[in-house]
Coordinates of C-alpha atoms in Angstrom, one line a residue:
M1 CA 13.8 12.8 202.7
G2 CA 11.3 15.3 201.7
K3 CA 9.5 16.3 198.3
D4 CA 11.7 19.3 198.6
P5 CA 15.0 19.6 196.7
F6 CA 16.7 21.7 199.3
L7 CA 15.7 20.3 202.5
A8 CA 16.3 16.8 201.4
A9 CA 19.8 18.1 200.3
K10 CA 20.6 19.3 203.6
M11 CA 19.3 16.7 205.0
V12 CA 21.3 14.0 203.0
V13 CA 24.6 15.3 203.7
P14 CA 25.0 14.6 207.4
Y15 CA 23.3 11.3 206.9
I16 CA 25.7 9.9 204.7
K17 CA 29.2 11.2 206.7
G18 CA 27.3 9.7 209.5
V19 CA 27.4 6.0 208.3
Q20 CA 30.6 6.2 205.8
E21 CA 32.6 7.7 209.0
N22 CA 31.8 4.2 210.4
G23 CA 33.4 2.5 207.3
V24 CA 30.1 1.5 206.0
A25 CA 29.1 3.0 202.2
T26 CA 25.9 4.5 202.0
C27 CA 23.8 4.1 198.6
V28 CA 21.9 6.9 197.3
K29 CA 18.7 5.8 195.5
H30 CA 17.3 6.0 193.0
F31 CA 19.4 8.1 190.8
A32 CA 16.7 9.7 189.2
L33 CA 13.2 10.3 188.3
N34 CA 12.1 7.5 190.2
N35 CA 8.6 8.9 191.5
Q36 CA 6.1 5.8 190.7
E37 CA 5.9 2.2 191.2
Y38 CA 3.5 1.2 189.0
N39 CA 5.1 0.4 185.3
R40 CA 8.2 1.3 187.3
H41 CA 10.7 -1.0 184.8
T42 CA 8.7 0.3 181.7
T43 CA 7.9 3.9 182.4
N44 CA 10.1 6.4 180.3
V45 CA 10.1 9.9 182.1
I46 CA 9.5 12.9 179.7
V47 CA 10.6 16.4 181.9
D48 CA 12.0 19.0 181.4
D49 CA 15.7 20.3 181.9
R50 CA 14.5 23.3 184.8
A51 CA 12.4 20.7 186.5
L52 CA 15.4 17.8 186.4
Y53 CA 17.8 20.1 187.9
E54 CA 16.1 21.8 190.1
I55 CA 13.6 19.2 191.6
Y56 CA 15.0 16.2 190.8
L57 CA 18.9 16.4 190.7
P58 CA 20.0 18.7 193.9
A59 CA 19.6 16.1 196.3
F60 CA 21.7 13.7 194.2
K61 CA 24.3 16.1 193.6
A62 CA 24.4 17.0 197.4
A63 CA 24.8 13.8 198.2
V64 CA 27.7 13.3 195.7
Q65 CA 29.7 16.6 196.0
E66 CA 29.0 17.7 199.7
G67 CA 28.5 14.2 201.3
D68 CA 31.1 12.3 199.0
S69 CA 28.6 9.0 198.8
W70 CA 30.7 6.1 197.8
T71 CA 28.0 4.4 196.2
I72 CA 25.1 5.2 194.2
M73 CA 21.8 3.6 192.6
G74 CA 20.3 3.6 189.2
S75 CA 16.8 3.7 189.0
Y76 CA 14.2 1.3 187.4
N77 CA 12.9 4.0 185.0
L78 CA 13.9 5.1 181.7
Y79 CA 14.8 8.2 180.9
K80 CA 15.7 9.7 177.5
N81 CA 14.4 5.8 176.5
Q82 CA 17.5 4.4 178.6
H83 CA 17.0 2.8 181.6
G84 CA 18.3 4.5 184.9
C85 CA 20.6 1.6 185.7
H86 CA 22.9 2.4 182.6
N87 CA 21.7 5.8 181.3
E88 CA 24.3 7.7 179.2
Y89 CA 23.1 11.1 180.3
L90 CA 22.3 10.9 184.0
L91 CA 25.7 8.4 184.6
N92 CA 28.0 9.5 181.9
D93 CA 27.2 13.0 181.4
I94 CA 25.7 14.3 184.6
L95 CA 27.3 12.1 187.6
R96 CA 30.6 11.7 186.4
G97 CA 30.9 14.5 184.3
E98 CA 29.7 17.5 185.4
W99 CA 29.3 16.3 189.1
G100 CA 33.2 14.5 189.2
Y101 CA 31.8 11.3 190.8
K102 CA 34.5 8.8 191.6
G103 CA 32.0 5.8 193.6
V104 CA 30.3 3.1 192.3
V105 CA 27.4 2.9 190.1
V106 CA 25.4 -0.2 191.5
S107 CA 22.1 -1.7 189.9
D108 CA 18.8 -2.0 191.7
W109 CA 17.7 -5.5 191.5
G110 CA 17.2 -6.4 187.9
G111 CA 17.4 -3.0 186.8
T112 CA 20.2 -4.1 184.0
H113 CA 18.8 -4.8 180.6
D114 CA 21.7 -4.3 178.1
T115 CA 25.4 -5.4 178.2
Y116 CA 26.5 -3.1 175.8
Q117 CA 24.8 -0.1 177.8
A118 CA 26.2 -1.4 181.1
I119 CA 29.3 -1.7 179.6
F120 CA 29.8 2.3 178.2
N121 CA 27.2 3.9 180.6
G122 CA 28.1 4.5 183.9
L123 CA 27.5 0.8 185.7
D124 CA 29.8 -0.7 187.9
M125 CA 28.1 -3.1 189.8
E126 CA 25.1 -5.0 188.7
F127 CA 22.3 -6.6 190.7
G128 CA 19.6 -9.2 191.0
S129 CA 18.9 -9.7 186.8
W130 CA 18.7 -13.3 187.1
T131 CA 17.9 -14.4 190.5
N132 CA 17.2 -13.4 194.2
G133 CA 19.8 -15.7 195.3
L134 CA 17.4 -17.7 197.3
S135 CA 14.4 -19.1 195.1
Y136 CA 14.3 -19.0 191.4
G137 CA 17.0 -18.5 188.4
A138 CA 19.7 -20.9 186.8
S139 CA 22.0 -22.8 189.1
N140 CA 24.3 -20.8 187.1
A141 CA 22.6 -17.5 187.4
Y142 CA 25.6 -15.1 188.1
D143 CA 26.9 -16.6 184.5
N144 CA 24.0 -14.9 183.4
Y145 CA 24.1 -11.6 184.6
Y146 CA 24.5 -9.1 181.7
L147 CA 27.9 -7.9 183.0
A148 CA 28.9 -11.6 183.4
Q149 CA 29.6 -14.5 181.0
P150 CA 27.8 -11.8 178.1
Y151 CA 30.6 -9.1 178.9
L152 CA 33.1 -12.0 178.7
N153 CA 32.0 -13.2 175.1
L154 CA 32.3 -9.5 174.3
I155 CA 35.9 -9.2 175.2
R156 CA 36.9 -12.7 173.8
S157 CA 35.3 -11.7 170.3
G158 CA 37.4 -8.2 170.2
E159 CA 34.0 -6.2 170.1
V160 CA 34.9 -4.2 172.9
G161 CA 38.1 -3.7 175.2
T162 CA 39.2 -3.7 178.5
K163 CA 39.3 0.0 179.6
E164 CA 35.8 0.0 180.6
L165 CA 36.3 -3.0 182.7
D166 CA 39.8 -1.9 184.7
E167 CA 37.5 1.7 185.9
K168 CA 34.9 -0.5 187.0
V169 CA 37.6 -2.9 189.0
R170 CA 39.3 0.1 189.9
R171 CA 35.9 2.1 191.4
I172 CA 35.2 -1.4 193.4
L173 CA 38.5 -2.0 194.8
R174 CA 38.5 1.5 196.1
L175 CA 35.1 0.7 198.1
A176 CA 36.4 -2.3 199.1
F177 CA 39.6 -0.7 200.4
R178 CA 37.1 1.7 202.1
T179 CA 34.9 -0.5 203.9
T180 CA 35.7 -4.3 204.5
M181 CA 39.3 -4.1 204.5
D182 CA 39.8 -1.0 206.3
R183 CA 41.6 -2.2 209.3
N184 CA 40.8 1.3 211.5
R185 CA 37.0 1.1 210.7
P186 CA 35.5 1.0 214.3
F187 CA 33.1 -1.7 215.6
G188 CA 29.4 -1.1 215.8
S189 CA 26.4 -0.9 218.2
L190 CA 23.6 -3.3 216.3
C191 CA 21.2 -3.8 219.1
S192 CA 22.4 -2.4 221.6
P193 CA 20.4 -0.6 224.4
E194 CA 22.5 2.6 222.6
H195 CA 21.2 1.6 219.2
S196 CA 17.6 1.2 220.8
L197 CA 18.4 4.9 222.7
A198 CA 19.1 6.2 219.4
G199 CA 16.2 4.9 217.6
R200 CA 13.9 5.9 220.5
R201 CA 15.5 9.3 220.0
I202 CA 14.7 9.8 216.4
A203 CA 11.3 8.9 216.6
E204 CA 10.5 10.6 219.1
E205 CA 11.8 13.9 217.3
G206 CA 10.2 13.0 214.0
I207 CA 6.6 12.8 215.1
V208 CA 4.3 15.5 213.7
L209 CA 1.5 16.9 215.8
L210 CA -0.7 18.5 213.0
K211 CA -4.0 19.5 215.0
N212 CA -4.3 19.7 218.7
E213 CA -7.6 21.7 219.4
N214 CA -9.1 22.3 223.2
N215 CA -5.3 21.1 224.5
T216 CA -6.8 17.3 223.6
L217 CA -3.0 16.5 224.0
P218 CA -1.0 15.6 225.8
V219 CA -3.2 13.1 228.0
D220 CA -3.3 14.6 231.3
L221 CA -3.2 11.0 233.3
N222 CA -4.3 12.8 236.6
K223 CA -7.6 13.1 235.0
V224 CA -8.2 10.2 233.3
N225 CA -9.5 6.7 234.2
K226 CA -10.0 4.6 231.0
I227 CA -7.9 4.9 227.7
A228 CA -9.4 3.3 224.7
V229 CA -7.0 2.2 222.0
I230 CA -8.3 1.2 218.6
G231 CA -6.9 0.2 215.2
E232 CA -4.8 -2.4 213.8
N233 CA -2.0 -0.5 213.5
A234 CA -1.7 -0.1 217.5
I235 CA -0.6 -4.0 217.2
K236 CA 0.7 -4.9 213.7
M237 CA 4.3 -4.9 213.1
M238 CA 5.4 -2.4 210.8
T239 CA 8.9 -3.4 210.3
V240 CA 8.1 -6.6 208.0
G241 CA 6.6 -6.0 204.8
G242 CA 6.9 -3.1 201.9
G243 CA 9.4 -5.4 199.7
S244 CA 12.8 -4.8 200.4
S245 CA 12.1 -2.3 203.2
S246 CA 11.3 -5.8 205.0
L247 CA 13.6 -5.3 208.2
K248 CA 14.4 -8.3 210.5
V249 CA 14.4 -6.7 214.2
K250 CA 15.8 -8.0 217.7
Y251 CA 11.9 -6.8 219.1
E252 CA 9.2 -4.0 217.9
M253 CA 7.7 -2.3 220.4
S254 CA 3.6 -1.9 219.6
P255 CA 2.1 1.2 220.2
L256 CA -0.2 -0.6 222.1
D257 CA 2.2 -2.0 224.5
G258 CA 4.1 1.0 224.7
L259 CA 1.1 3.1 226.2
R260 CA 0.3 0.4 228.6
N261 CA 3.9 0.4 229.8
R262 CA 4.0 4.2 229.9
I263 CA 0.6 4.7 231.8
G264 CA 0.8 0.9 233.9
P265 CA -1.5 1.7 237.1
A266 CA -2.4 5.9 236.0
A267 CA -5.8 4.4 234.0
E268 CA -7.0 1.6 232.7
V269 CA -6.1 1.0 228.9
V270 CA -9.0 -1.2 226.6
Y271 CA -8.1 -2.4 223.6
A272 CA -10.6 -2.7 220.3
R273 CA -9.4 -3.7 216.8
G274 CA -11.8 -2.0 215.3
Y275 CA -10.8 -2.9 211.6
V276 CA -8.7 -5.3 209.9
G277 CA -6.3 -4.4 207.2
D278 CA -3.4 -7.3 206.2
P279 CA -3.6 -9.8 209.1
R280 CA -0.3 -11.7 207.3
G281 CA 3.1 -11.2 208.7
E282 CA 5.4 -12.3 206.2
Y283 CA 7.0 -10.3 203.5
N284 CA 10.0 -11.3 201.3
G285 CA 10.9 -13.8 203.9
V286 CA 10.8 -12.0 206.6
I287 CA 8.3 -13.8 209.1
S288 CA 6.8 -11.5 212.0
G289 CA 5.4 -14.4 213.8
Q290 CA 1.9 -12.7 214.1
D291 CA -1.5 -13.9 213.4
L292 CA -3.7 -11.2 213.0
A293 CA -6.6 -13.1 211.2
D294 CA -10.0 -12.0 212.5
S295 CA -13.3 -13.6 211.1
R296 CA -15.9 -10.4 212.4
S297 CA -17.6 -8.3 209.9
E298 CA -16.5 -4.6 209.4
D299 CA -20.0 -3.7 211.2
E300 CA -19.0 -6.0 213.9
L301 CA -15.9 -4.7 214.6
I302 CA -17.0 -1.1 214.4
S303 CA -19.9 -1.8 216.9
E304 CA -17.3 -3.2 219.4
A305 CA -14.9 0.0 219.0
V306 CA -17.7 2.3 219.4
E307 CA -19.2 0.6 222.4
V308 CA -15.4 0.5 223.9
A309 CA -14.9 4.5 222.9
A310 CA -18.4 5.5 224.5
G311 CA -17.0 4.4 227.6
A312 CA -13.6 5.5 228.0
D313 CA -12.3 9.5 229.0
Y314 CA -10.1 9.2 226.2
V315 CA -10.1 7.6 222.7
I316 CA -6.7 7.1 220.9
F317 CA -7.1 5.7 217.4
I318 CA -3.9 4.1 215.7
G319 CA -4.5 3.9 211.7
G320 CA -3.4 4.7 208.8
L321 CA -1.5 2.7 206.0
N322 CA 0.9 -0.3 206.5
K323 CA 3.3 -2.1 204.1
S324 CA 1.0 -4.1 202.1
E325 CA 0.6 -3.9 198.3
H326 CA -1.1 -0.4 197.3
Q327 CA -0.3 1.0 200.1
D328 CA 3.4 1.9 201.5
C329 CA 5.5 -1.1 199.7
E330 CA 7.6 -1.2 196.3
D331 CA 6.0 -2.1 192.9
S332 CA 2.6 -1.0 193.2
D333 CA 1.3 2.8 193.8
R334 CA -1.7 3.8 196.4
A335 CA -5.0 2.9 195.3
G336 CA -6.4 5.9 196.2
L337 CA -5.8 8.8 198.5
E338 CA -8.2 8.2 201.4
L339 CA -7.6 5.4 204.2
P340 CA -8.5 1.7 203.5
Y341 CA -10.0 -0.9 205.2
N342 CA -13.1 1.5 205.9
Q343 CA -11.3 3.5 208.5
D344 CA -12.7 7.0 207.5
R345 CA -16.0 5.5 208.7
L346 CA -14.8 3.7 211.9
I347 CA -13.5 7.2 212.5
S348 CA -16.4 9.1 212.1
E349 CA -18.0 6.5 213.9
L350 CA -16.0 7.2 217.4
A351 CA -16.2 10.8 216.7
K352 CA -19.6 10.8 217.7
V353 CA -19.5 8.9 220.6
N354 CA -16.3 10.6 222.3
K355 CA -15.3 14.4 222.1
N356 CA -11.3 13.4 223.3
L357 CA -10.7 11.6 220.1
V358 CA -7.0 11.5 218.9
V359 CA -5.9 10.0 215.8
V360 CA -2.6 8.7 215.0
N361 CA -1.5 8.3 211.4
V362 CA 1.1 5.6 210.4
S363 CA 1.9 6.0 207.0
G364 CA 4.6 7.0 205.0
N365 CA 3.5 9.4 203.1
A366 CA -0.1 11.7 203.2
I367 CA -3.7 11.0 203.3
A368 CA -6.9 12.6 202.8
M369 CA -9.0 13.3 206.1
P370 CA -12.5 13.6 205.6
W371 CA -13.6 13.7 208.8
V372 CA -10.7 16.3 210.0
K373 CA -12.7 19.1 211.3
K374 CA -14.2 16.1 213.2
V375 CA -11.8 15.3 215.5
P376 CA -9.6 17.3 218.1
A377 CA -6.2 16.3 217.7
I378 CA -4.1 14.4 215.0
V379 CA -0.7 13.2 214.8
Q380 CA 1.5 12.1 212.1
A381 CA 3.7 9.2 213.6
W382 CA 5.2 7.4 209.9
Y383 CA 6.8 4.1 210.8
L384 CA 8.8 4.9 213.6
G385 CA 10.8 1.5 213.7
S386 CA 11.7 -0.4 217.2
E387 CA 10.8 1.7 219.5
A388 CA 7.9 2.7 217.9
G389 CA 5.3 2.4 221.0
N390 CA 7.6 4.0 223.5
A391 CA 8.7 6.8 221.3
L392 CA 4.4 7.3 220.3
A393 CA 3.7 6.8 224.1
S394 CA 6.3 9.8 225.4
V395 CA 4.6 12.2 222.6
L396 CA 0.7 11.3 223.5
V397 CA 1.4 11.6 227.4
G398 CA 3.7 15.0 226.8
D399 CA 7.2 13.0 228.2
T400 CA 8.2 14.5 224.8
N401 CA 7.2 17.6 223.1
P402 CA 7.0 17.0 219.5
S403 CA 9.0 19.1 217.0
G404 CA 8.8 17.5 213.8
K405 CA 7.5 19.0 210.5
L406 CA 6.0 18.1 207.5
P407 CA 8.5 17.1 204.7
F408 CA 5.8 17.5 202.3
S409 CA 2.1 18.9 201.6
F410 CA -0.7 16.9 202.8
P411 CA -3.5 18.0 199.9
A412 CA -7.1 18.0 200.5
K413 CA -7.6 15.7 197.7
L414 CA -5.3 14.2 194.5
T415 CA -6.6 16.3 192.2
D416 CA -5.0 19.2 194.1
L417 CA -1.8 17.8 193.1
G418 CA -0.2 19.2 189.8
A419 CA 0.7 15.4 188.4
H420 CA -3.3 14.6 188.8
S421 CA -4.8 17.5 188.0
L422 CA -3.1 17.6 184.6
G423 CA -4.2 14.1 184.2
E424 CA -1.0 12.1 183.2
Y425 CA -0.3 9.5 185.8
P426 CA 0.3 6.6 185.6
G427 CA 1.6 7.8 181.6
N428 CA 0.2 8.2 178.8
K429 CA -3.5 7.4 178.6
E430 CA -3.6 6.4 174.8
E431 CA -0.2 4.7 175.1
L432 CA -1.8 2.7 178.0
A433 CA -5.0 1.7 176.4
H434 CA -3.1 0.0 173.5
S435 CA -0.6 -1.7 175.7
V436 CA -0.6 -5.4 175.7
N437 CA 1.2 -6.0 178.8
R438 CA 3.6 -4.3 181.5
T439 CA 6.5 -4.5 179.1
D440 CA 5.7 -2.1 176.9
T441 CA 7.8 1.4 177.1
I442 CA 4.9 3.9 178.6
N443 CA 5.9 7.5 178.0
E444 CA 4.8 10.0 181.2
T445 CA 5.5 13.3 180.8
Y446 CA 5.9 15.6 183.9
H447 CA 3.4 18.6 182.7
E448 CA 3.6 20.1 186.0
G449 CA 7.5 21.1 185.3
I450 CA 9.1 22.6 188.3
F451 CA 5.8 23.4 190.5
V452 CA 5.9 20.1 192.9
G453 CA 4.5 20.0 196.2
Y454 CA 3.8 23.9 198.0
R455 CA 5.3 25.2 194.8
W456 CA 2.0 24.1 193.0
L457 CA -0.3 25.0 195.6
D458 CA 1.3 28.5 196.2
K459 CA 0.8 28.9 192.1
E460 CA -2.7 27.7 191.9
K461 CA -3.6 29.3 195.1
I462 CA -5.3 25.9 196.9
A463 CA -5.1 25.9 200.4
P464 CA -3.1 22.4 201.6
L465 CA -4.8 20.1 204.4
F466 CA -1.7 20.3 205.8
S467 CA 1.0 23.0 204.8
F468 CA 4.6 22.0 204.2
G469 CA 6.5 22.5 206.9
H470 CA 3.9 22.6 209.4
G471 CA 4.1 20.7 213.0
L472 CA 2.3 21.8 216.4
S473 CA 3.9 21.8 219.3
Y474 CA 2.4 21.5 223.1
T475 CA 4.2 25.1 223.9
T476 CA 4.2 28.3 221.6
F477 CA 6.4 30.8 219.9
K478 CA 6.7 34.1 219.2
Y479 CA 8.7 35.0 216.2
G480 CA 10.4 38.6 215.9
K481 CA 11.1 40.7 213.1
V482 CA 13.4 39.6 210.3
T483 CA 16.4 42.2 209.9
A484 CA 19.4 42.2 207.9
D485 CA 23.0 43.3 207.3
K486 CA 22.0 45.3 204.4
K487 CA 19.3 46.1 201.8
E488 CA 21.3 45.1 198.8
M489 CA 23.8 42.3 197.8
S490 CA 26.1 41.5 194.8
E491 CA 26.7 38.0 193.3
Q492 CA 29.1 37.6 195.7
E493 CA 28.3 38.6 199.1
I494 CA 26.5 37.1 201.6
L495 CA 23.2 38.2 202.8
T496 CA 22.9 37.9 206.9
V497 CA 19.3 37.8 207.9
S498 CA 18.0 37.1 211.9
M499 CA 15.4 37.0 213.9
D500 CA 14.3 36.2 217.2
V501 CA 12.5 33.8 218.7
K502 CA 10.8 33.3 222.0
N503 CA 9.1 30.4 224.0
T504 CA 5.9 31.9 225.4
G505 CA 4.4 28.7 226.8
D506 CA 4.8 27.1 229.5
Q507 CA 7.0 24.1 228.4
R508 CA 10.5 23.5 226.9
G509 CA 10.1 23.1 223.2
A510 CA 11.7 23.4 219.7
E511 CA 11.3 25.1 216.9
I512 CA 12.0 24.7 213.0
V513 CA 12.4 28.2 211.7
Q514 CA 12.4 28.3 208.0
L515 CA 13.6 30.6 205.6
Y516 CA 11.8 31.1 201.9
I517 CA 12.9 33.1 199.0
S518 CA 10.5 34.8 196.3
D519 CA 12.2 36.2 193.4
L520 CA 9.6 39.2 192.7
K521 CA 10.5 39.2 188.8
S522 CA 11.9 36.9 186.8
S523 CA 12.4 36.5 183.0
L524 CA 11.2 32.8 183.2
P525 CA 8.3 31.6 185.8
R526 CA 9.2 30.9 189.1
P527 CA 7.5 29.4 192.5
V528 CA 5.7 32.0 194.7
K529 CA 8.6 31.0 197.3
E530 CA 11.1 28.4 197.9
L531 CA 12.9 26.8 201.0
K532 CA 16.4 27.8 201.0
G533 CA 17.1 27.7 205.0
F534 CA 15.7 26.0 208.1
K535 CA 16.8 25.8 211.9
K536 CA 15.9 24.1 214.9
V537 CA 16.5 26.2 218.0
T538 CA 15.3 24.4 221.6
L539 CA 13.7 27.3 223.9
E540 CA 12.9 27.1 227.8
P541 CA 9.6 28.6 228.8
G542 CA 10.2 32.2 228.3
E543 CA 13.7 32.0 226.5
E544 CA 14.5 34.0 223.7
K545 CA 17.3 33.0 220.8
T546 CA 18.4 34.7 217.8
V547 CA 17.9 32.6 214.9
T548 CA 20.3 33.9 212.0
F549 CA 20.4 32.7 207.9
S550 CA 23.0 33.1 205.2
I551 CA 21.7 34.0 201.8
D552 CA 24.0 33.5 198.9
R553 CA 23.8 33.8 195.3
S554 CA 22.8 30.0 195.2
A555 CA 19.4 30.7 197.4
L556 CA 18.7 33.5 194.5
S557 CA 19.4 31.0 191.3
F558 CA 17.1 29.2 188.8
F559 CA 18.4 27.0 186.1
D560 CA 18.2 28.6 182.8
P561 CA 18.0 25.7 180.1
D562 CA 19.3 27.5 177.2
K563 CA 22.4 28.6 179.4
H564 CA 22.5 25.0 180.7
D565 CA 23.4 27.2 184.2
W566 CA 22.5 28.5 187.1
V567 CA 21.4 32.1 186.9
A568 CA 20.9 34.8 189.2
E569 CA 18.9 37.8 187.8
P570 CA 19.6 41.3 189.4
G571 CA 16.1 42.7 190.7
D572 CA 14.2 42.7 194.0
F573 CA 13.8 39.6 196.3
E574 CA 12.0 39.0 199.3
V575 CA 13.0 36.9 202.6
L576 CA 10.1 35.3 203.9
I577 CA 10.1 33.8 207.9
G578 CA 7.8 31.4 208.8
A579 CA 6.5 28.1 210.7
S580 CA 5.3 26.4 207.3
S581 CA 5.4 27.3 204.0
T582 CA 1.8 29.0 204.6
D583 CA 2.4 30.7 208.0
I584 CA 4.5 32.9 207.4
R585 CA 5.8 35.6 210.0
S586 CA 7.6 38.1 209.0
K587 CA 9.0 39.5 205.5
M588 CA 11.7 41.8 204.0
K589 CA 13.0 42.8 200.7
F590 CA 16.6 43.3 199.6
T591 CA 17.9 43.8 196.1
L592 CA 20.5 42.1 194.2
K593 CA 23.0 44.6 192.4

């Protein structure tokens, strides 16, 4: 839900409440420090307490204390040399102890490794430790789970009692009463027209317009006769793949079909493959039914794409990643930040023959863009689900004015980020060198500490490719000067700040106004600024509205590891209001007494 802890915490709470009001439990995952897939079962994370509490725990804490999530899932990795699914410090001390969690803790698939730890360290339900339930494992597989026959044997032998068992059963029964046994829970609306419309609206609002020189977008259908669509991702199903994220859907509207349906007779839409990525259509037993096999060489594919592009009024390249191994897929990390399948070369060639080039990137995370200065318009589409093609077409032709913002920074290169510039990933180099196989535990130290994402880029004065919070619109917005109801506040008071935002363009649009806080003098190192508020405001052309934020003690606090508590130090602070982490429009100082 985003790389920033405040953003993720604010996004997760209404999500949980919306799901659970329908008698369906949310499962918040993965608790915690689950930040790489390579060696995910054997990586022992070493992180300081400030980073743990300031960066990696806030969204989980909000999910538990504000969202009341009925279940939470442990992570595969280790912390303090214990696996996350039965980790004494994470599950007993923090989750159930400090946060007072009463819900059910479940293991990730095969994430349980020790019966004794599973009994005493907070795990309630064990999943997949011997079989996927379909194709492998013993005929009596469930008996072999760590919390099955081995647990029963320990009870029968008298080595353990049943107090912990009673607690686990009590929590699981409460979960059953809240869900399948709730006679009053409402009926769902799966695969209904309302479901599809909701999916489309969510997809449209999430699309981010990254670049739009010379108002290349939206496509003016009154001025074009032929549009060339290039790229495998224009036709490839994206609901299938990724491992456990592979979905069986009623339908999936491809970008190519979505554009053709929307444009209709207004212009001719021609297609060229451009590159071949992964032609397969089967993952985890989910079969797309697509056969995308293509035996042509890379040069042949590029040559055809360039020829088609040269003869068009507009070129819309739809590429990016997919949900195959080493891309957006579990159990493997990206091989690099660059685009796979030689797409960078293809995009550069397309830019040479057509100045009206739009690059649509389909991915779940950042990519490098060596061609960024050659391309006038860039759209970050994400994975848009069943309504992908309709949502994308709506934005590209201007039926929908894009309003999405990036939930993380796009770096220009991997070494612009602390985790890579400090050289620890994918673990301790000496231990990796002596590792015989992927069963050896490897330590990984988070050397960057609290300086993650835009915090690191700010600290090192590194310009991102695209900033955290960045996202353009087909209209323009003017920010007024930020004002406050007071210049000083005590720890018990609330500071109210506001500013006017005006739509200065000729289209209805929505802007997400962002509030950052800067601690001007601190006893411990702090980020240059941190997100502490955001609001989305929709405005008609010429309309102006006042946007208001409330700042309390928590927005000014940092975690003091020596006191093991949150501390707000008296002194001067600064409010920064912006359209992104690097596009600050107004500032104001105030004092905490």
